[in-house]
């Protein structure tokens, strides 16, 4: 089979990254203004935290149906569902611009949370289906970067658009409406762009590994068997847990960042957002560097383990410098923490695809994200309780202990780079071995490929 790169791949990646950005922005826009929204809706901080945690809660029961839909109905439909639900949730929020409408804004956020289920598992699928072997890790990092950039803008923009005006609720509602309506308009535009740009797959496969997968008849694929195979894969199970710990810790820190900063630096809501921005932008740089490094070296386990250890060190430093009274120190330590903790996200996706090939990229990524959501819920609840009852330091030490466990689990992973071996010819899969005019039946070619796998 001929392999060739499609020019459309860049447009697909750009549109996906943009609507993933808007979805991540909607996730964090409440948490970074937790004190503002708690006062506006007249609810507790815990209820505002649930506007973030609903993303995590919705993901866990819906991920298996979503990954089945991705495998059974394809990339285009899944992408349109993610972009469409994102727009619907944004418009619903526009109806919650009154103090007693917390249930409506929670329902709207739940719709956005469902949209996230059809978004988070796509980076590795888009990278594998549309990009060549020397750019696949970088493409995955860019796709994840879009989500990270949305979080960064979610840290920066809401505190600027919605300053805390507790004595003027009407002004507060007006400021919130600017943010909500702007988000709705942008997300609707991106939905229409997704409909124009997204195709199921390029005309020609971009790599030999994709060429091999495309020669397998659809009836040979079993979603149930794919799930069973993944849970029989011990390295993947170890990665599933360690990825969940790291990403769940990031979710927890992001959700509670406003509370941690305001505890030690009263009235610094805007700087709390800027610190969150620093954390995520540094992570975006880390993601791109790690993606380029993986494309160049293919050292998946070594890179993942080193980044994990440095994330642990970064969180320790952040924890014990948070209360020194110098915001500049928090900016620096938050940036270092974000560089490694957020930079880890695409590493986990690509490592999983390598050790589970030829299983579906969407399924492995979906399970990783489900693990992250479960850990994120638990970590946010426990860290939030420790932060409220004791101090931010107690909550962060709790996360440090779990990340240390993740380091041990990552060190135990035995890596077998299956996809890389196919692309490099190590498995000796030659899909051109049978000429077009050969009397050999096509089924025999498929059997040879399946036997080799």
Short mmCIF file of C-alpha atoms in Angstrom, two decimals:
data_model
loop_
_atom_site.label_atom_id
_atom_site.label_comp_id
_atom_site.label_asym_id
_atom_site.label_seq_id
_atom_site.Cartn_x
_atom_site.Cartn_y
_atom_site.Cartn_z
CA UNK A 1 0.00 0.00 0.00
CA UNK A 2 1.23 3.48 -0.86
CA UNK A 3 1.85 5.85 2.04
CA UNK A 4 1.55 9.60 1.59
CA UNK A 5 1.00 12.64 3.81
CA UNK A 6 -2.13 14.73 3.30
CA UNK A 7 -2.02 18.54 3.42
CA UNK A 8 -5.45 18.47 5.11
CA UNK A 9 -3.86 16.97 8.23
CA UNK A 10 -2.72 20.41 9.43
CA UNK A 11 -6.25 21.87 9.13
CA UNK A 12 -7.72 18.88 10.99
CA UNK A 13 -5.18 19.32 13.77
CA UNK A 14 -5.76 23.09 13.98
CA UNK A 15 -9.57 22.91 14.17
CA UNK A 16 -9.48 20.10 16.72
CA UNK A 17 -6.97 21.99 18.88
CA UNK A 18 -9.19 25.10 18.80
CA UNK A 19 -12.44 23.49 19.92
CA UNK A 20 -10.54 21.43 22.49
CA UNK A 21 -9.19 24.78 23.72
CA UNK A 22 -12.72 26.17 24.18
CA UNK A 23 -13.82 23.05 26.06
CA UNK A 24 -10.88 23.31 28.48
CA UNK A 25 -11.57 27.03 28.93
CA UNK A 26 -15.12 26.22 30.00
CA UNK A 27 -13.83 23.63 32.46
CA UNK A 28 -11.64 26.01 34.46
CA UNK A 29 -13.51 29.32 34.06
CA UNK A 30 -15.51 28.78 37.27
CA UNK A 31 -12.75 27.40 39.50
CA UNK A 32 -10.32 30.26 38.95
CA UNK A 33 -13.12 32.61 40.12
CA UNK A 34 -14.46 30.32 42.84
CA UNK A 35 -14.93 33.16 45.34
CA UNK A 36 -16.68 35.35 42.71
CA UNK A 37 -19.10 32.66 41.53
CA UNK A 38 -19.75 31.45 45.08
CA UNK A 39 -20.90 34.96 45.93
CA UNK A 40 -22.84 35.46 42.68
CA UNK A 41 -24.84 32.24 42.91
CA UNK A 42 -24.99 32.24 46.73
CA UNK A 43 -23.49 28.77 47.07
CA UNK A 44 -20.54 27.18 48.87
CA UNK A 45 -17.01 26.69 47.56
CA UNK A 46 -17.69 22.95 47.37
CA UNK A 47 -20.60 23.54 44.99
CA UNK A 48 -18.34 25.68 42.79
CA UNK A 49 -15.72 22.91 42.87
CA UNK A 50 -18.38 20.58 41.47
CA UNK A 51 -18.57 22.77 38.36
CA UNK A 52 -15.07 21.52 37.67
CA UNK A 53 -15.50 17.99 38.99
CA UNK A 54 -18.59 17.38 36.83
CA UNK A 55 -16.12 17.07 33.93
CA UNK A 56 -14.47 14.21 35.75
CA UNK A 57 -17.70 12.57 36.93
CA UNK A 58 -19.28 12.58 33.46
CA UNK A 59 -16.21 11.10 31.81
CA UNK A 60 -16.01 7.85 33.74
CA UNK A 61 -19.38 6.23 32.82
CA UNK A 62 -19.39 7.64 29.27
CA UNK A 63 -15.88 6.81 28.11
CA UNK A 64 -16.61 3.24 27.00
CA UNK A 65 -19.66 4.24 24.88
CA UNK A 66 -17.62 7.14 23.46
CA UNK A 67 -14.66 4.98 22.47
CA UNK A 68 -17.02 2.39 20.98
CA UNK A 69 -18.59 5.16 18.91
CA UNK A 70 -15.15 6.31 17.77
CA UNK A 71 -14.22 2.80 16.66
CA UNK A 72 -17.60 1.88 15.20
CA UNK A 73 -18.71 5.16 13.59
CA UNK A 74 -15.41 6.87 13.07
CA UNK A 75 -13.43 10.03 13.67
CA UNK A 76 -15.65 12.57 11.89
CA UNK A 77 -18.86 11.81 13.81
CA UNK A 78 -17.02 11.78 17.14
CA UNK A 79 -15.35 15.11 16.37
CA UNK A 80 -18.66 16.73 15.40
CA UNK A 81 -20.32 15.49 18.60
CA UNK A 82 -17.55 16.98 20.70
CA UNK A 83 -17.66 20.35 18.93
CA UNK A 84 -21.49 20.45 18.82
CA UNK A 85 -22.09 19.62 22.48
CA UNK A 86 -19.42 22.14 23.42
CA UNK A 87 -21.44 24.86 21.66
CA UNK A 88 -24.76 23.72 23.18
CA UNK A 89 -23.32 23.85 26.71
CA UNK A 90 -21.89 27.32 26.08
CA UNK A 91 -25.28 28.69 24.97
CA UNK A 92 -27.05 27.12 27.96
CA UNK A 93 -24.71 29.02 30.28
CA UNK A 94 -26.01 32.26 28.78
CA UNK A 95 -29.34 31.49 30.42
CA UNK A 96 -27.81 31.20 33.90
CA UNK A 97 -26.96 34.89 34.37
CA UNK A 98 -28.86 35.37 37.60
CA UNK A 99 -27.93 34.69 41.25
CA UNK A 100 -30.41 31.85 41.78
CA UNK A 101 -29.60 29.89 38.63
CA UNK A 102 -26.79 27.68 39.88
CA UNK A 103 -28.67 24.47 38.85
CA UNK A 104 -28.86 25.73 35.25
CA UNK A 105 -25.18 26.60 35.06
CA UNK A 106 -24.38 23.17 36.55
CA UNK A 107 -26.55 21.50 33.87
CA UNK A 108 -24.82 23.55 31.16
CA UNK A 109 -21.42 22.56 32.52
CA UNK A 110 -22.56 18.92 32.47
CA UNK A 111 -23.26 19.23 28.72
CA UNK A 112 -19.75 20.61 28.22
CA UNK A 113 -18.47 17.70 30.31
CA UNK A 114 -20.15 15.23 27.95
CA UNK A 115 -18.52 17.07 25.02
CA UNK A 116 -15.16 16.52 26.71
CA UNK A 117 -15.71 12.74 26.52
CA UNK A 118 -15.66 13.02 22.71
CA UNK A 119 -12.58 15.28 22.76
CA UNK A 120 -9.93 13.98 25.16
CA UNK A 121 -9.42 10.62 23.44
CA UNK A 122 -8.84 12.07 19.95
CA UNK A 123 -5.24 13.44 20.02
CA UNK A 124 -3.53 10.08 19.58
CA UNK A 125 -6.14 8.92 17.02
CA UNK A 126 -5.75 12.09 14.93
CA UNK A 127 -1.95 11.86 15.15
CA UNK A 128 -1.87 8.19 14.11
CA UNK A 129 -4.46 8.39 11.32
CA UNK A 130 -3.27 11.65 9.73
CA UNK A 131 0.46 12.02 10.50
CA UNK A 132 3.63 10.19 9.49
CA UNK A 133 5.91 8.22 11.84
CA UNK A 134 8.44 11.07 12.18
CA UNK A 135 5.80 13.61 13.24
CA UNK A 136 3.17 11.56 15.09
CA UNK A 137 4.40 12.34 18.62
CA UNK A 138 4.72 16.03 17.82
CA UNK A 139 1.20 16.07 16.32
CA UNK A 140 -0.18 14.38 19.45
CA UNK A 141 1.61 16.94 21.62
CA UNK A 142 0.13 19.81 19.57
CA UNK A 143 -3.37 18.31 19.88
CA UNK A 144 -2.96 18.04 23.65
CA UNK A 145 -1.44 21.53 23.66
CA UNK A 146 -4.74 22.95 22.42
CA UNK A 147 -6.47 21.67 25.54
CA UNK A 148 -3.69 23.03 27.71
CA UNK A 149 -3.89 26.43 26.02
CA UNK A 150 -7.61 26.50 26.80
CA UNK A 151 -6.80 25.91 30.46
CA UNK A 152 -4.19 28.67 30.31
CA UNK A 153 -6.66 31.16 28.83
CA UNK A 154 -9.20 29.96 31.41
CA UNK A 155 -6.76 30.95 34.14
CA UNK A 156 -5.93 34.32 32.59
CA UNK A 157 -9.07 35.75 30.97
CA UNK A 158 -11.94 35.22 33.50
CA UNK A 159 -10.29 37.20 36.33
CA UNK A 160 -9.79 40.08 33.88
CA UNK A 161 -13.31 39.93 32.43
CA UNK A 162 -15.07 39.34 35.76
CA UNK A 163 -13.47 41.31 38.60
CA UNK A 164 -14.85 40.70 42.06
CA UNK A 165 -17.61 43.30 42.63
CA UNK A 166 -19.59 41.88 45.59
CA UNK A 167 -21.40 45.17 46.14
CA UNK A 168 -22.68 45.40 42.55
CA UNK A 169 -24.30 42.13 41.46
CA UNK A 170 -25.72 43.69 38.28
CA UNK A 171 -22.25 44.69 37.12
CA UNK A 172 -20.99 41.22 37.97
CA UNK A 173 -23.78 39.63 35.91
CA UNK A 174 -22.94 41.94 32.97
CA UNK A 175 -19.26 40.96 33.11
CA UNK A 176 -20.12 37.26 33.30
CA UNK A 177 -22.44 37.65 30.29
CA UNK A 178 -19.56 38.99 28.17
CA UNK A 179 -17.55 35.86 28.97
CA UNK A 180 -20.46 33.45 28.41
CA UNK A 181 -21.73 34.95 25.14
CA UNK A 182 -18.23 35.29 23.72
CA UNK A 183 -17.53 31.62 24.45
CA UNK A 184 -20.81 30.55 22.86
CA UNK A 185 -20.15 32.45 19.62
CA UNK A 186 -16.61 31.10 19.24
CA UNK A 187 -17.64 27.49 19.99
CA UNK A 188 -20.46 27.67 17.42
CA UNK A 189 -18.07 28.92 14.73
CA UNK A 190 -15.67 26.07 15.50
CA UNK A 191 -18.49 23.52 15.20
CA UNK A 192 -19.16 24.66 11.63
CA UNK A 193 -15.44 24.62 10.82
CA UNK A 194 -15.19 21.05 12.12
CA UNK A 195 -17.99 20.04 9.76
CA UNK A 196 -16.05 21.47 6.82
CA UNK A 197 -12.55 20.27 7.68
CA UNK A 198 -12.92 16.84 9.28
CA UNK A 199 -12.80 13.71 7.16
CA UNK A 200 -12.72 10.12 8.36
CA UNK A 201 -9.17 9.50 7.15
CA UNK A 202 -6.79 10.66 4.40
CA UNK A 203 -6.89 9.07 0.95
CA UNK A 204 -3.55 7.34 1.54
CA UNK A 205 -2.29 5.99 4.90
CA UNK A 206 0.49 8.17 6.35
CA UNK A 207 2.58 5.29 7.75
CA UNK A 208 3.18 1.56 7.37
CA UNK A 209 1.52 0.87 10.73
CA UNK A 210 -1.67 2.54 9.50
CA UNK A 211 -1.39 0.69 6.19
CA UNK A 212 -1.30 -2.62 8.04
CA UNK A 213 -4.35 -1.71 10.13
CA UNK A 214 -6.31 -0.64 7.05
CA UNK A 215 -5.78 -4.03 5.39
CA UNK A 216 -7.64 -5.76 8.20
CA UNK A 217 -11.32 -6.35 7.35
CA UNK A 218 -13.73 -4.41 9.65
CA UNK A 219 -15.41 -7.64 10.68
CA UNK A 220 -12.13 -8.80 12.23
CA UNK A 221 -12.32 -5.98 14.81
CA UNK A 222 -14.03 -6.61 18.14
CA UNK A 223 -14.38 -3.71 20.57
CA UNK A 224 -14.99 -6.10 23.45
CA UNK A 225 -11.89 -8.11 22.59
CA UNK A 226 -9.86 -4.92 22.30
CA UNK A 227 -10.86 -3.94 25.86
CA UNK A 228 -9.98 -7.45 27.09
CA UNK A 229 -6.59 -7.28 25.35
CA UNK A 230 -5.81 -3.94 26.96
CA UNK A 231 -6.64 -5.16 30.46
CA UNK A 232 -4.46 -8.24 29.89
CA UNK A 233 -1.54 -5.97 28.98
CA UNK A 234 0.36 -5.54 32.28
CA UNK A 235 2.55 -2.62 31.10
CA UNK A 236 -0.60 -0.80 30.02
CA UNK A 237 -2.27 -1.40 33.40
CA UNK A 238 0.77 0.07 35.18
CA UNK A 239 0.68 3.06 32.84
CA UNK A 240 -3.09 3.37 33.34
CA UNK A 241 -2.61 3.84 37.09
CA UNK A 242 0.49 6.05 36.91
CA UNK A 243 -1.06 8.30 34.24
CA UNK A 244 -4.21 8.62 36.33
CA UNK A 245 -2.20 9.68 39.37
CA UNK A 246 -0.20 12.36 37.55
CA UNK A 247 -3.06 13.82 35.52
CA UNK A 248 -5.51 13.58 38.43
CA UNK A 249 -3.02 15.55 40.53
CA UNK A 250 -2.86 18.21 37.81
CA UNK A 251 -6.67 18.45 37.72
CA UNK A 252 -6.76 18.83 41.50
CA UNK A 253 -4.08 21.53 41.60
CA UNK A 254 -5.81 23.43 38.78
CA UNK A 255 -9.22 23.27 40.47
CA UNK A 256 -7.95 24.41 43.86
CA UNK A 257 -5.30 26.89 42.74
CA UNK A 258 -7.47 29.93 43.45
CA UNK A 259 -8.16 28.74 47.00
CA UNK A 260 -4.47 27.97 47.62
CA UNK A 261 -3.28 31.38 46.41
CA UNK A 262 -6.03 33.44 48.10
CA UNK A 263 -5.36 31.63 51.41
CA UNK A 264 -1.83 33.07 51.56
CA UNK A 265 -2.28 36.16 49.36
CA UNK A 266 -5.65 37.72 50.08
CA UNK A 267 -7.24 39.70 47.24
CA UNK A 268 -4.88 38.31 44.61
CA UNK A 269 -7.49 36.64 42.38
CA UNK A 270 -5.97 38.11 39.20
CA UNK A 271 -2.49 36.93 40.14
CA UNK A 272 -3.90 33.49 40.95
CA UNK A 273 -5.10 33.37 37.35
CA UNK A 274 -1.70 34.53 36.12
CA UNK A 275 0.03 31.84 38.14
CA UNK A 276 -2.29 29.27 36.59
CA UNK A 277 -1.46 30.71 33.19
CA UNK A 278 2.25 30.39 33.93
CA UNK A 279 1.78 26.80 35.04
CA UNK A 280 -0.04 25.79 31.85
CA UNK A 281 2.03 27.80 29.35
CA UNK A 282 5.19 26.27 30.78
CA UNK A 283 3.48 22.88 30.39
CA UNK A 284 2.69 23.65 26.75
CA UNK A 285 6.36 24.27 26.12
CA UNK A 286 7.15 21.02 27.92
CA UNK A 287 4.61 19.14 25.78
CA UNK A 288 6.13 20.33 22.51
CA UNK A 289 9.70 19.62 23.66
CA UNK A 290 8.72 16.13 24.83
CA UNK A 291 6.86 15.44 21.56
CA UNK A 292 9.85 16.49 19.45
CA UNK A 293 12.16 14.48 21.68
CA UNK A 294 10.03 11.33 21.31
CA UNK A 295 9.87 11.67 17.53
CA UNK A 296 13.67 11.92 17.50
CA UNK A 297 14.65 9.27 20.07
CA UNK A 298 11.64 6.95 20.64
CA UNK A 299 12.77 6.71 24.29
CA UNK A 300 9.23 6.51 25.66
CA UNK A 301 9.80 4.86 29.03
CA UNK A 302 12.98 6.76 29.89
CA UNK A 303 11.46 10.14 29.03
CA UNK A 304 8.20 9.37 30.87
CA UNK A 305 10.05 8.28 34.02
CA UNK A 306 12.36 11.31 34.06
CA UNK A 307 9.45 13.74 33.60
CA UNK A 308 7.54 11.95 36.37
CA UNK A 309 10.44 12.31 38.81
CA UNK A 310 10.92 15.98 37.95
CA UNK A 311 7.18 16.60 38.42
CA UNK A 312 7.46 15.12 41.93
CA UNK A 313 10.39 17.41 42.73
CA UNK A 314 8.54 20.39 41.26
CA UNK A 315 5.46 19.78 43.42
CA UNK A 316 7.60 19.47 46.55
CA UNK A 317 9.29 22.80 45.83
CA UNK A 318 5.95 24.47 45.03
CA UNK A 319 4.45 23.12 48.26
CA UNK A 320 7.15 24.39 50.59
CA UNK A 321 7.58 27.82 48.95
CA UNK A 322 3.88 28.68 48.59
CA UNK A 323 3.61 30.46 51.95
CA UNK A 324 6.89 32.44 51.86
CA UNK A 325 5.01 35.66 51.10
CA UNK A 326 6.64 36.33 47.72
CA UNK A 327 4.34 35.94 44.71
CA UNK A 328 7.30 35.98 42.32
CA UNK A 329 8.54 32.75 43.92
CA UNK A 330 5.14 31.15 43.38
CA UNK A 331 5.24 32.21 39.71
CA UNK A 332 8.63 30.55 39.25
CA UNK A 333 7.84 27.33 41.12
CA UNK A 334 4.42 27.10 39.43
CA UNK A 335 6.10 27.42 36.04
CA UNK A 336 8.59 24.66 36.82
CA UNK A 337 5.79 22.43 38.12
CA UNK A 338 3.67 23.06 35.04
CA UNK A 339 6.55 22.40 32.62
CA UNK A 340 6.87 18.84 33.82
CA UNK A 341 3.41 17.95 35.15
CA UNK A 342 1.48 19.27 32.14
CA UNK A 343 4.24 18.26 29.74
CA UNK A 344 3.67 14.67 30.85
CA UNK A 345 0.17 14.44 29.31
CA UNK A 346 1.09 13.68 25.66
CA UNK A 347 3.86 11.34 26.83
CA UNK A 348 1.30 9.05 28.41
CA UNK A 349 -0.87 9.00 25.27
CA UNK A 350 1.98 8.12 22.93
CA UNK A 351 3.55 5.60 25.33
CA UNK A 352 0.18 3.81 25.55
CA UNK A 353 -0.20 3.65 21.76
CA UNK A 354 3.27 2.17 21.43
CA UNK A 355 2.85 -0.61 23.99
CA UNK A 356 -0.71 -1.52 22.91
CA UNK A 357 -0.47 -1.43 19.07
CA UNK A 358 -2.49 -2.60 17.10
CA UNK A 359 -5.31 -1.87 19.54
CA UNK A 360 -7.33 1.31 18.88
CA UNK A 361 -5.63 4.55 19.90
CA UNK A 362 -8.98 5.99 20.94
CA UNK A 363 -9.66 3.10 23.32
CA UNK A 364 -6.28 3.25 25.07
CA UNK A 365 -6.43 7.06 25.33
CA UNK A 366 -10.01 6.89 26.60
CA UNK A 367 -9.08 4.49 29.38
CA UNK A 368 -6.12 6.67 30.36
CA UNK A 369 -8.41 9.68 30.61
CA UNK A 370 -10.98 7.71 32.59
CA UNK A 371 -8.28 6.81 35.09
CA UNK A 372 -7.27 10.49 35.25
CA UNK A 373 -10.85 11.57 35.94
CA UNK A 374 -11.30 9.01 38.74
CA UNK A 375 -8.08 10.06 40.44
CA UNK A 376 -8.95 13.71 39.77
CA UNK A 377 -12.28 13.41 41.59
CA UNK A 378 -10.73 11.69 44.60
CA UNK A 379 -7.72 14.00 44.75
CA UNK A 380 -9.83 17.18 44.41
CA UNK A 381 -12.21 16.12 47.18
CA UNK A 382 -9.45 15.03 49.57
CA UNK A 383 -7.06 17.89 48.79
CA UNK A 384 -9.93 20.38 49.04
CA UNK A 385 -10.87 19.02 52.46
CA UNK A 386 -7.26 19.10 53.67
CA UNK A 387 -6.80 22.64 52.31
CA UNK A 388 -9.96 23.90 54.02
CA UNK A 389 -9.48 22.13 57.36
CA UNK A 390 -5.69 22.42 57.65
CA UNK A 391 -3.68 24.25 54.99
CA UNK A 392 -2.72 24.12 51.30
CA UNK A 393 0.54 22.47 52.35
CA UNK A 394 -1.31 19.47 53.79
CA UNK A 395 -3.24 18.99 50.56
CA UNK A 396 -0.13 19.25 48.39
CA UNK A 397 1.82 16.78 50.55
CA UNK A 398 -1.04 14.34 50.00
CA UNK A 399 -0.53 14.68 46.22
CA UNK A 400 3.25 14.32 46.57
CA UNK A 401 2.83 10.96 48.28
CA UNK A 402 0.68 9.65 45.43
CA UNK A 403 3.03 10.93 42.73
CA UNK A 404 5.86 9.05 44.43
CA UNK A 405 3.77 5.89 44.03
CA UNK A 406 3.38 6.77 40.35
CA UNK A 407 7.16 6.96 39.96
CA UNK A 408 7.48 3.40 41.24
CA UNK A 409 4.77 2.11 38.91
CA UNK A 410 6.33 3.85 35.88
CA UNK A 411 9.71 2.29 36.67
CA UNK A 412 8.08 -1.17 36.58
CA UNK A 413 6.71 -0.77 33.03
CA UNK A 414 8.41 -3.00 30.46
CA UNK A 415 8.18 -1.19 27.14
CA UNK A 416 7.66 -2.99 23.84
CA UNK A 417 7.46 -0.37 21.09
CA UNK A 418 5.16 -2.26 18.73
CA UNK A 419 4.07 0.57 16.46
CA UNK A 420 7.64 1.81 16.08
CA UNK A 421 8.78 -1.71 15.21
CA UNK A 422 6.20 -1.96 12.43
CA UNK A 423 7.16 1.42 10.96
CA UNK A 424 10.86 0.58 11.12
CA UNK A 425 10.36 -2.86 9.56
CA UNK A 426 11.50 -4.83 12.60
CA UNK A 427 8.39 -7.04 12.46
CA UNK A 428 8.98 -7.60 8.75
CA UNK A 429 5.44 -6.73 7.75
CA UNK A 430 5.55 -6.21 4.00
CA UNK A 431 2.07 -5.36 2.78
CA UNK A 432 3.37 -5.25 -0.82
CA UNK A 433 4.47 -8.89 -0.72
CA UNK A 434 1.50 -10.15 -2.75
CA UNK A 435 1.25 -8.57 -6.23
CA UNK A 436 -2.08 -7.19 -7.41
CA UNK A 437 -2.33 -9.78 -10.19
CA UNK A 438 -1.32 -12.69 -7.95
CA UNK A 439 -3.69 -15.68 -7.88
CA UNK A 440 -3.42 -15.72 -4.09
CA UNK A 441 -6.76 -14.77 -2.48
CA UNK A 442 -6.87 -11.46 -0.55
CA UNK A 443 -7.87 -13.34 2.58
CA UNK A 444 -4.48 -15.07 2.65
CA UNK A 445 -2.74 -11.68 2.70
CA UNK A 446 -4.83 -10.63 5.68
CA UNK A 447 -4.01 -13.88 7.46
CA UNK A 448 -0.29 -13.31 6.95
CA UNK A 449 -0.52 -9.83 8.44
CA UNK A 450 -2.63 -11.04 11.37
CA UNK A 451 -0.21 -13.91 12.03
CA UNK A 452 2.71 -11.51 12.01
CA UNK A 453 0.93 -9.26 14.49
#
